[in-house]
Amino acid sequence: MSRVHNFSAGPAALPEAVLRQAQAELLEWNDQGASVMELSHRGQAFIDMAAEAERDLRELMAIPTEYAVAFLQGGATLIQALLPLNFAASGQAVDYVLTGHWGEKAIDQARPCADVSIAASAEGNGYTKIPARALWRLRDDAAYLHITSNETIHGVEFADTPEASRAPLIADMSSSILSRSLDVSRYGMIYAGAQKNIGPSGIAVAIIHPELLARAGQLRAPILSIGNHLKHDSMLNTPPTFAWYLAGLVFKHLKQLGGVAAIEAINRRKAQRLYAVIDGSNGFYRNRVDPACRSRMNVPFFLANDVLEADFLKHATANGLIGLKGHRVVGGIRASIYNAVTEASVEALAQFMIDFAQRKA
Ligand SMILES: *Cc1c(COP(=O)(O)O)cnc(C)c1O
């Protein structure tokens, strides 16, 4: 068996140790005589596992005790739709800072149920720079302020938590959660689909301050009420049990590596390595993002001679480097280097890029 170097944007690489453990436990999990997939979510074994996954996530992110943690289905996109329904009155003001494709999508999901205002937009600069905080136009009556912490497609990331407004800050961290240390107490809510930095697709995580949960929100079905999910320990209906279990294994794995601070140091080195290759290529490779807001998780770049792009991807695949094709909305190449992508994989890509440039320049 040979596993490739996987730079897929999502679903993305998982830690090999986690996959091996899941393989070893696939037929019989936890002395239950059955796979975790075959057991009731109402059984004690699953309930205990789910509670432990939550405890581990709380420990990894140092989540203050008053915050609620939910494990939800429907991905980050459903959560984007739930935000106005749960936290804003019908037609109430909500502010969004737009720094890339996923910010656009968050706005699309909120528009039917709230008065969306774009407090600041990077669209004019092609999503290459986060608008300065001093220029954000925030409304006093906004129910919340939404940002996308890391724009997975455009490769633009907030280096720090922005200064909050009067309204709670809600952050889509789908592609950056658990990749760097942060102060959860600065946020009203953090949410993330799992398939980039947590586990397989099918589950999403939400971390929510009680002030938001106390809001009446809008008329909605019980399944669309985040508070209702929390009241039922995220088991209002059948949860994606296998995805939850795998997320729990990833949390344990991260703890073994030394937690978020340890993985952050590795992530910083990985990103520096690739940007150094790009910046040192005499223009053969180009990344257009302002260095102050370059993503550590997704490194998009272009070849100065775009005719070579297909050749680059073909040879990369032949060399065991996969998932490098840029998203269709921007084109080019993108290396996603989430927590589970090792420094060895990044080094293999860096060497390939250097060799390719030498051969073709
Ligand atoms: C992938 C991604 C999404 C969409 O996630 P789904 O789970 O597919 O809904 C939203 N926001 C960001 C930042 C993403 O990277």
Short mmCIF file of N, CA and C and ligand atoms in Angstrom, two decimals, residues 9-10 74-80 101-103 105-106 148-153 172-176 191-196 201-204 298 334 338, ligand 1:
data_model
loop_
_atom_site.label_atom_id
_atom_site.label_comp_id
_atom_site.label_asym_id
_atom_site.label_seq_id
_atom_site.Cartn_x
_atom_site.Cartn_y
_atom_site.Cartn_z
N ALA A 9 -8.48 20.01 -0.63
CA ALA A 9 -9.03 21.14 0.14
C ALA A 9 -10.15 20.72 1.07
N GLY A 10 -10.79 19.61 0.81
CA GLY A 10 -11.84 19.13 1.69
C GLY A 10 -12.93 18.41 0.92
N GLY A 74 -25.28 18.77 8.45
CA GLY A 74 -25.60 19.81 7.48
C GLY A 74 -24.41 20.69 7.13
N GLY A 75 -23.29 20.44 7.75
CA GLY A 75 -22.07 21.15 7.39
C GLY A 75 -22.07 22.61 7.82
N ALA A 76 -21.03 23.31 7.44
CA ALA A 76 -20.93 24.74 7.76
C ALA A 76 -22.04 25.51 7.07
N THR A 77 -22.46 25.04 5.91
CA THR A 77 -23.47 25.77 5.14
C THR A 77 -24.81 25.83 5.87
N LEU A 78 -25.23 24.72 6.46
CA LEU A 78 -26.49 24.76 7.20
C LEU A 78 -26.36 25.71 8.40
N ILE A 79 -25.21 25.69 9.05
CA ILE A 79 -25.02 26.60 10.19
C ILE A 79 -25.13 28.05 9.71
N GLN A 80 -24.59 28.34 8.53
CA GLN A 80 -24.71 29.70 8.00
C GLN A 80 -26.18 30.11 7.87
N HIS A 101 -14.77 33.81 -1.11
CA HIS A 101 -15.89 33.00 -1.59
C HIS A 101 -16.83 32.53 -0.49
N TRP A 102 -16.26 32.07 0.64
CA TRP A 102 -17.13 31.50 1.68
C TRP A 102 -17.90 32.59 2.42
N GLY A 103 -17.35 33.80 2.45
CA GLY A 103 -18.11 34.92 2.98
C GLY A 103 -19.33 35.21 2.11
N LYS A 105 -20.91 33.05 0.35
CA LYS A 105 -21.88 31.97 0.59
C LYS A 105 -22.61 32.19 1.91
N ALA A 106 -21.90 32.65 2.94
CA ALA A 106 -22.55 32.91 4.23
C ALA A 106 -23.62 33.99 4.08
N THR A 148 -15.17 35.34 8.07
CA THR A 148 -14.64 34.03 7.69
C THR A 148 -13.16 34.05 8.07
N SER A 149 -12.81 33.30 9.11
CA SER A 149 -11.45 33.40 9.66
C SER A 149 -10.39 33.03 8.64
N ASN A 150 -10.68 32.00 7.85
CA ASN A 150 -9.77 31.60 6.79
C ASN A 150 -10.58 31.32 5.53
N GLU A 151 -10.27 32.06 4.47
CA GLU A 151 -10.96 31.84 3.19
C GLU A 151 -10.22 30.74 2.43
N THR A 152 -10.84 29.57 2.44
CA THR A 152 -10.26 28.33 1.95
C THR A 152 -9.87 28.39 0.47
N ILE A 153 -10.64 29.14 -0.31
CA ILE A 153 -10.41 29.18 -1.76
C ILE A 153 -9.43 30.30 -2.12
N ASP A 172 -16.68 31.83 10.94
CA ASP A 172 -16.62 30.56 10.22
C ASP A 172 -15.15 30.14 10.22
N MET A 173 -14.85 29.09 10.98
CA MET A 173 -13.47 28.58 11.07
C MET A 173 -13.35 27.20 10.43
N SER A 174 -14.16 26.94 9.41
CA SER A 174 -14.19 25.59 8.83
C SER A 174 -12.81 25.09 8.44
N SER A 175 -11.98 25.99 7.91
CA SER A 175 -10.68 25.53 7.39
C SER A 175 -9.51 25.95 8.27
N SER A 176 -9.79 26.47 9.48
CA SER A 176 -8.67 26.86 10.33
C SER A 176 -8.83 26.47 11.79
N TYR A 191 -17.81 28.37 14.39
CA TYR A 191 -18.35 27.13 13.82
C TYR A 191 -17.44 26.63 12.71
N ALA A 192 -17.56 25.33 12.43
CA ALA A 192 -16.69 24.72 11.43
C ALA A 192 -17.28 23.40 10.94
N GLY A 193 -17.32 23.23 9.64
CA GLY A 193 -17.55 21.90 9.08
C GLY A 193 -16.30 21.06 9.39
N ALA A 194 -16.47 19.75 9.54
CA ALA A 194 -15.36 18.94 10.05
C ALA A 194 -14.32 18.56 9.01
N GLN A 195 -14.70 18.59 7.73
CA GLN A 195 -13.91 17.85 6.73
C GLN A 195 -12.60 18.49 6.29
N LYS A 196 -12.20 19.58 6.96
CA LYS A 196 -10.88 20.14 6.68
C LYS A 196 -9.91 19.82 7.81
N SER A 201 -16.37 14.38 6.44
CA SER A 201 -17.54 15.23 6.26
C SER A 201 -18.74 14.60 6.96
N GLY A 202 -19.79 15.39 7.14
CA GLY A 202 -21.01 14.86 7.75
C GLY A 202 -21.26 15.38 9.14
N ILE A 203 -20.30 16.06 9.71
CA ILE A 203 -20.50 16.63 11.04
C ILE A 203 -19.88 18.02 11.07
N ALA A 204 -20.43 18.87 11.89
CA ALA A 204 -19.91 20.23 12.06
C ALA A 204 -19.94 20.56 13.54
N ASN A 298 -4.28 27.15 3.43
CA ASN A 298 -4.53 26.98 2.00
C ASN A 298 -3.61 27.93 1.25
N ARG A 334 -3.68 25.05 -5.79
CA ARG A 334 -3.87 25.31 -4.37
C ARG A 334 -3.37 24.11 -3.57
N TYR A 338 -3.58 21.33 5.86
CA TYR A 338 -4.24 21.27 7.15
C TYR A 338 -3.38 20.51 8.16
C1 LIG B 1 -15.63 24.14 3.17
C2 LIG B 1 -16.11 25.42 3.78
C3 LIG B 1 -17.48 25.70 3.95
C4 LIG B 1 -18.57 24.77 3.48
O1 LIG B 1 -18.62 23.67 4.31
P1 LIG B 1 -19.75 22.55 4.15
O2 LIG B 1 -19.51 21.71 5.36
O3 LIG B 1 -19.52 21.85 2.86
O4 LIG B 1 -21.07 23.23 4.20
C5 LIG B 1 -17.82 26.90 4.56
N1 LIG B 1 -16.91 27.77 4.97
C6 LIG B 1 -15.58 27.54 4.80
C7 LIG B 1 -14.59 28.54 5.28
C8 LIG B 1 -15.15 26.36 4.20
O5 LIG B 1 -13.84 26.12 4.05
#
